[in-house]
PDB file of C-alpha atoms in Angstrom:
ATOM      1  CA  MET J   1       0.000   0.000   0.000  1.00 77.00           C
ATOM      2  CA  ALA J   2       1.293   3.438  -0.929  1.00 87.00           C
ATOM      3  CA  SER J   3       2.077   5.976   1.748  1.00 91.00           C
ATOM      4  CA  PRO J   4      -0.318   8.870   2.126  1.00 93.00           C
ATOM      5  CA  PRO J   5       0.919  12.057   0.470  1.00 92.00           C
ATOM      6  CA  THR J   6       2.887  14.478   2.582  1.00 94.00           C
ATOM      7  CA  ARG J   7       1.634  17.954   3.424  1.00 94.00           C
ATOM      8  CA  ALA J   8       4.068  19.413   0.878  1.00 94.00           C
ATOM      9  CA  GLN J   9       2.904  17.020  -1.841  1.00 95.00           C
ATOM     10  CA  LEU J  10      -0.729  17.955  -1.224  1.00 94.00           C
ATOM     11  CA  ALA J  11       0.023  21.665  -1.076  1.00 94.00           C
ATOM     12  CA  ALA J  12       1.750  21.463  -4.460  1.00 95.00           C
ATOM     13  CA  LEU J  13      -1.588  20.399  -5.989  1.00 95.00           C
ATOM     14  CA  ILE J  14      -3.633  23.326  -4.667  1.00 95.00           C
ATOM     15  CA  ASP J  15      -4.466  26.791  -5.994  1.00 96.00           C
ATOM     16  CA  HIS J  16      -4.693  29.247  -3.080  1.00 97.00           C
ATOM     17  CA  THR J  17      -7.669  31.417  -4.038  1.00 98.00           C
ATOM     18  CA  LEU J  18      -8.996  34.891  -3.276  1.00 98.00           C
ATOM     19  CA  LEU J  19     -12.042  35.856  -5.347  1.00 98.00           C
ATOM     20  CA  LYS J  20     -14.084  38.009  -2.979  1.00 97.00           C
ATOM     21  CA  PRO J  21     -15.149  41.222  -4.707  1.00 96.00           C
ATOM     22  CA  GLU J  22     -13.919  43.404  -1.851  1.00 97.00           C
ATOM     23  CA  ALA J  23     -10.350  42.039  -2.026  1.00 98.00           C
ATOM     24  CA  THR J  24      -7.738  44.789  -2.000  1.00 98.00           C
ATOM     25  CA  ARG J  25      -4.234  44.942  -3.430  1.00 98.00           C
ATOM     26  CA  ALA J  26      -2.938  44.342   0.111  1.00 98.00           C
ATOM     27  CA  ASP J  27      -5.173  41.269   0.443  1.00 98.00           C
ATOM     28  CA  VAL J  28      -3.756  39.843  -2.795  1.00 98.00           C
ATOM     29  CA  ALA J  29      -0.175  40.552  -1.732  1.00 97.00           C
ATOM     30  CA  ALA J  30      -0.889  38.766   1.576  1.00 97.00           C
ATOM     31  CA  LEU J  31      -2.423  35.836  -0.326  1.00 97.00           C
ATOM     32  CA  VAL J  32       0.699  35.501  -2.455  1.00 97.00           C
ATOM     33  CA  ALA J  33       2.980  35.597   0.594  1.00 96.00           C
ATOM     34  CA  GLU J  34       0.854  32.983   2.345  1.00 96.00           C
ATOM     35  CA  ALA J  35       0.796  30.816  -0.791  1.00 97.00           C
ATOM     36  CA  ALA J  36       4.581  30.926  -1.022  1.00 95.00           C
ATOM     37  CA  ALA J  37       4.888  29.928   2.633  1.00 95.00           C
ATOM     38  CA  LEU J  38       2.431  27.065   2.137  1.00 95.00           C
ATOM     39  CA  GLY J  39       4.133  25.831  -1.029  1.00 96.00           C
ATOM     40  CA  VAL J  40       0.962  25.722  -3.101  1.00 97.00           C
ATOM     41  CA  TYR J  41       0.909  25.296  -6.873  1.00 97.00           C
ATOM     42  CA  ALA J  42      -0.568  28.705  -7.721  1.00 97.00           C
ATOM     43  CA  VAL J  43      -2.655  31.623  -6.557  1.00 98.00           C
ATOM     44  CA  CYS J  44      -6.012  32.227  -8.225  1.00 98.00           C
ATOM     45  CA  VAL J  45      -7.408  35.756  -8.320  1.00 98.00           C
ATOM     46  CA  SER J  46      -9.904  37.866 -10.208  1.00 98.00           C
ATOM     47  CA  PRO J  47      -8.612  39.020 -13.612  1.00 97.00           C
ATOM     48  CA  SER J  48      -8.220  42.613 -12.442  1.00 97.00           C
ATOM     49  CA  MET J  49      -5.909  41.436  -9.644  1.00 98.00           C
ATOM     50  CA  VAL J  50      -3.558  39.406 -11.867  1.00 98.00           C
ATOM     51  CA  PRO J  51      -0.976  42.218 -12.180  1.00 97.00           C
ATOM     52  CA  VAL J  52      -0.966  42.630  -8.393  1.00 97.00           C
ATOM     53  CA  ALA J  53      -0.398  38.910  -7.868  1.00 98.00           C
ATOM     54  CA  VAL J  54       2.318  38.821 -10.527  1.00 97.00           C
ATOM     55  CA  ASP J  55       4.126  41.797  -8.959  1.00 96.00           C
ATOM     56  CA  ALA J  56       3.879  40.284  -5.472  1.00 95.00           C
ATOM     57  CA  GLY J  57       4.659  36.763  -6.590  1.00 78.00           C
ATOM     58  CA  ALA J  58       8.372  36.501  -7.228  1.00 76.00           C
ATOM     59  CA  GLY J  59       7.819  33.492  -9.461  1.00 87.00           C
ATOM     60  CA  MET J  60       4.520  32.246  -8.006  1.00 92.00           C
ATOM     61  CA  ARG J  61       2.188  30.836 -10.661  1.00 96.00           C
ATOM     62  CA  VAL J  62      -0.874  33.019 -11.130  1.00 97.00           C
ATOM     63  CA  ALA J  63      -4.285  31.792 -12.260  1.00 97.00           C
ATOM     64  CA  ALA J  64      -7.403  33.833 -12.991  1.00 97.00           C
ATOM     65  CA  VAL J  65     -11.067  33.067 -13.440  1.00 97.00           C
ATOM     66  CA  ALA J  66     -13.269  33.714 -16.470  1.00 95.00           C
ATOM     67  CA  GLY J  67     -17.023  33.979 -16.184  1.00 93.00           C
ATOM     68  CA  PHE J  68     -16.936  34.041 -12.394  1.00 95.00           C
ATOM     69  CA  PRO J  69     -19.114  33.618 -10.452  1.00 93.00           C
ATOM     70  CA  SER J  70     -22.218  32.702 -12.418  1.00 90.00           C
ATOM     71  CA  GLY J  71     -20.903  31.283 -15.675  1.00 92.00           C
ATOM     72  CA  LYS J  72     -23.727  33.114 -17.451  1.00 92.00           C
ATOM     73  CA  HIS J  73     -21.362  35.296 -19.487  1.00 91.00           C
ATOM     74  CA  LEU J  74     -21.332  34.929 -23.256  1.00 89.00           C
ATOM     75  CA  PRO J  75     -18.464  32.699 -24.425  1.00 86.00           C
ATOM     76  CA  ALA J  76     -16.889  35.634 -26.292  1.00 85.00           C
ATOM     77  CA  VAL J  77     -16.890  37.666 -23.064  1.00 90.00           C
ATOM     78  CA  LYS J  78     -15.211  34.801 -21.215  1.00 89.00           C
ATOM     79  CA  ALA J  79     -12.636  34.480 -23.988  1.00 87.00           C
ATOM     80  CA  HIS J  80     -11.863  38.192 -23.880  1.00 89.00           C
ATOM     81  CA  GLU J  81     -11.655  38.183 -20.097  1.00 93.00           C
ATOM     82  CA  ALA J  82      -9.283  35.220 -20.242  1.00 92.00           C
ATOM     83  CA  ALA J  83      -7.139  36.825 -22.947  1.00 91.00           C
ATOM     84  CA  LEU J  84      -6.777  39.997 -20.887  1.00 94.00           C
ATOM     85  CA  ALA J  85      -5.808  37.965 -17.821  1.00 96.00           C
ATOM     86  CA  VAL J  86      -3.188  36.050 -19.815  1.00 94.00           C
ATOM     87  CA  ALA J  87      -1.836  39.317 -21.221  1.00 94.00           C
ATOM     88  CA  SER J  88      -1.534  40.557 -17.626  1.00 96.00           C
ATOM     89  CA  GLY J  89       0.510  37.521 -16.597  1.00 96.00           C
ATOM     90  CA  ALA J  90      -1.917  34.710 -15.743  1.00 96.00           C
ATOM     91  CA  GLY J  91      -0.572  31.312 -16.701  1.00 94.00           C
ATOM     92  CA  GLU J  92      -3.807  29.440 -16.014  1.00 93.00           C
ATOM     93  CA  ILE J  93      -7.487  30.240 -16.556  1.00 93.00           C
ATOM     94  CA  ASP J  94     -10.303  28.604 -14.602  1.00 93.00           C
ATOM     95  CA  MET J  95     -13.495  29.033 -16.630  1.00 91.00           C
ATOM     96  CA  VAL J  96     -16.892  28.846 -14.956  1.00 93.00           C
ATOM     97  CA  ILE J  97     -19.360  27.023 -17.176  1.00 90.00           C
ATOM     98  CA  ASP J  98     -23.048  27.872 -17.331  1.00 90.00           C
ATOM     99  CA  VAL J  99     -24.068  25.722 -14.378  1.00 87.00           C
ATOM    100  CA  GLY J 100     -27.761  26.023 -15.209  1.00 90.00           C
ATOM    101  CA  ALA J 101     -27.193  24.597 -18.682  1.00 89.00           C
ATOM    102  CA  ALA J 102     -25.114  21.749 -17.255  1.00 87.00           C
ATOM    103  CA  LEU J 103     -27.759  20.944 -14.616  1.00 90.00           C
ATOM    104  CA  ALA J 104     -30.414  20.951 -17.334  1.00 93.00           C
ATOM    105  CA  GLY J 105     -28.390  18.295 -19.162  1.00 92.00           C
ATOM    106  CA  ASP J 106     -27.213  20.605 -21.946  1.00 91.00           C
ATOM    107  CA  ILE J 107     -23.696  19.223 -22.022  1.00 86.00           C
ATOM    108  CA  GLY J 108     -23.294  20.540 -25.565  1.00 87.00           C
ATOM    109  CA  ALA J 109     -23.480  24.087 -24.198  1.00 84.00           C
ATOM    110  CA  ALA J 110     -20.645  23.373 -21.761  1.00 80.00           C
ATOM    111  CA  GLU J 111     -18.603  21.763 -24.513  1.00 82.00           C
ATOM    112  CA  ALA J 112     -19.198  24.742 -26.808  1.00 80.00           C
ATOM    113  CA  GLU J 113     -18.108  27.119 -24.048  1.00 80.00           C
ATOM    114  CA  ALA J 114     -14.942  25.132 -23.506  1.00 76.00           C
ATOM    115  CA  LEU J 115     -13.974  25.900 -27.077  1.00 74.00           C
ATOM    116  CA  PHE J 116     -13.426  29.481 -25.967  1.00 65.00           C
ATOM    117  CA  ALA J 117      -9.949  28.328 -24.953  1.00 62.00           C
ATOM    118  CA  ASP J 118      -8.973  28.372 -28.624  1.00 62.00           C
ATOM    119  CA  ALA J 119      -9.462  32.138 -28.581  1.00 59.00           C
ATOM    120  CA  VAL J 120      -7.061  32.674 -25.672  1.00 61.00           C
ATOM    121  CA  PRO J 121      -3.466  33.380 -26.650  1.00 60.00           C
ATOM    122  CA  LEU J 122      -0.914  31.342 -24.762  1.00 57.00           C
ATOM    123  CA  ALA J 123       1.379  33.227 -22.418  1.00 52.00           C
TER     124      ALA J 123
END
């Protein structure tokens, strides 16, 4: 039987996230410092906070969300939001799908939304 993962191994799989709308630049800088101390994989912030996280990060991977929180944004809006986040330094995008469509069984809608990734330039 394999040994359970260590704390460091688990931490390296986690994105430390701050998506509350009232988050300040200081909150994001504190998140990045805490993430570095914890040894997590990345920090995940709102697209407008990507430059703050990048500046505070000293090499920390930065992720951003697209379509957060509802997923009800048009795919083109999500693609543009993601492209702007990548241009600001995000190396990962977490897209929120239209949860209502998925719950209604419209998997095709979720698949079509996922194609937005083709519109996002790679960093």
